[in-house]
Amino acid sequence: MTGVELALFWVAWLVAVGSPGPATLSIAGTSMNAGRRLGVIFACGILAGGAFWGIAAALGMSALMLANAWVFTVLRYAGAGYLFYLAMKSLRSAMTAKPSLMRAGYDGPAARVFTRGALIHLTNPKAILSWGAVYSITLPSGASVSQVFQMFAFLYAGSILTFIGYAFLFSTDRMVRSYARMRRGFEAVFAVFFGLASLKILTTRLAP
């Protein structure tokens, strides 16, 4: 790919990473409810999960998963179950006047918040397939290991920028005040997106 093509692809990557989904909505919720520090920690957990799948795909693990469908199936059901749990938690919070339910889901010790962030990506087997597809699009046939990891670093920098940016943006006073006014609406949106993500993972099929 030319320099211009890579730049356009990187912008497209930023748009895809920053679009509403389990990761971005979770960062937003954590930052608004628990503050910037835990929002950044949660985002770092998500980034750790993304790095795991990105590196795994670079090492050829996506092909291994396709060859062993049971691994993909186990992760798929685990991921769908976890996102469904988040959907139900957000839905319960949307139906009550007390915001403590959602806070209980994202607040707490830093290690627990980080782990919950990591689980968002680690229980999503589609992530490794997405990384594998990105490598196949952006890299030439027979690309060296160094080229693969350079592409990983190039795209991963965009993920860092986006997710940490979300943590900072949604921990600002203006966003917190907006959330306080429209908390139930936010929670309802979170519930819908988590539920749709759970369904999408559950209905994923391996490539023939």
C-alpha angles and dihedrals in degrees: 000000000000123000092258092049091050091050092051091046090051091053089049088050090053091051092049094047093045097047117109111282143122094291099046095040091049091051090048093049094046094047094048095045104034104023138250098298095057090038090059091045090051090049090051089054090053090047090051090054091047091049090052093055094040092053092041090055090047089055092051098257092133089067089049091053092050089052091050105047094180091067091054091045094052092049091044094056092043091051094045091049093050093049091046088054090053090048092054092046091052091045092053089049091050090054096053133066091224116087093199094095094066092040089057089057097055108020127078139076116357093241092055093047090049091049093051090051092051091050090060089069102023092061092048108086090182088073094071091047090050091052090048091052091049092052091050091052099044103035130067121243111278094020115177124247090252091054091051093051092044088056090047091053091046093054096035090059087062091052091052092050092049101044097042088044090055090052092053095042097049094045093061119112092245094055092044091052091047090051092049090055096044102027096133092049091051091048092049091052090049090051093051095048094045090049093049091047090051091051092046093053091045092054096045113125127202118248111262 
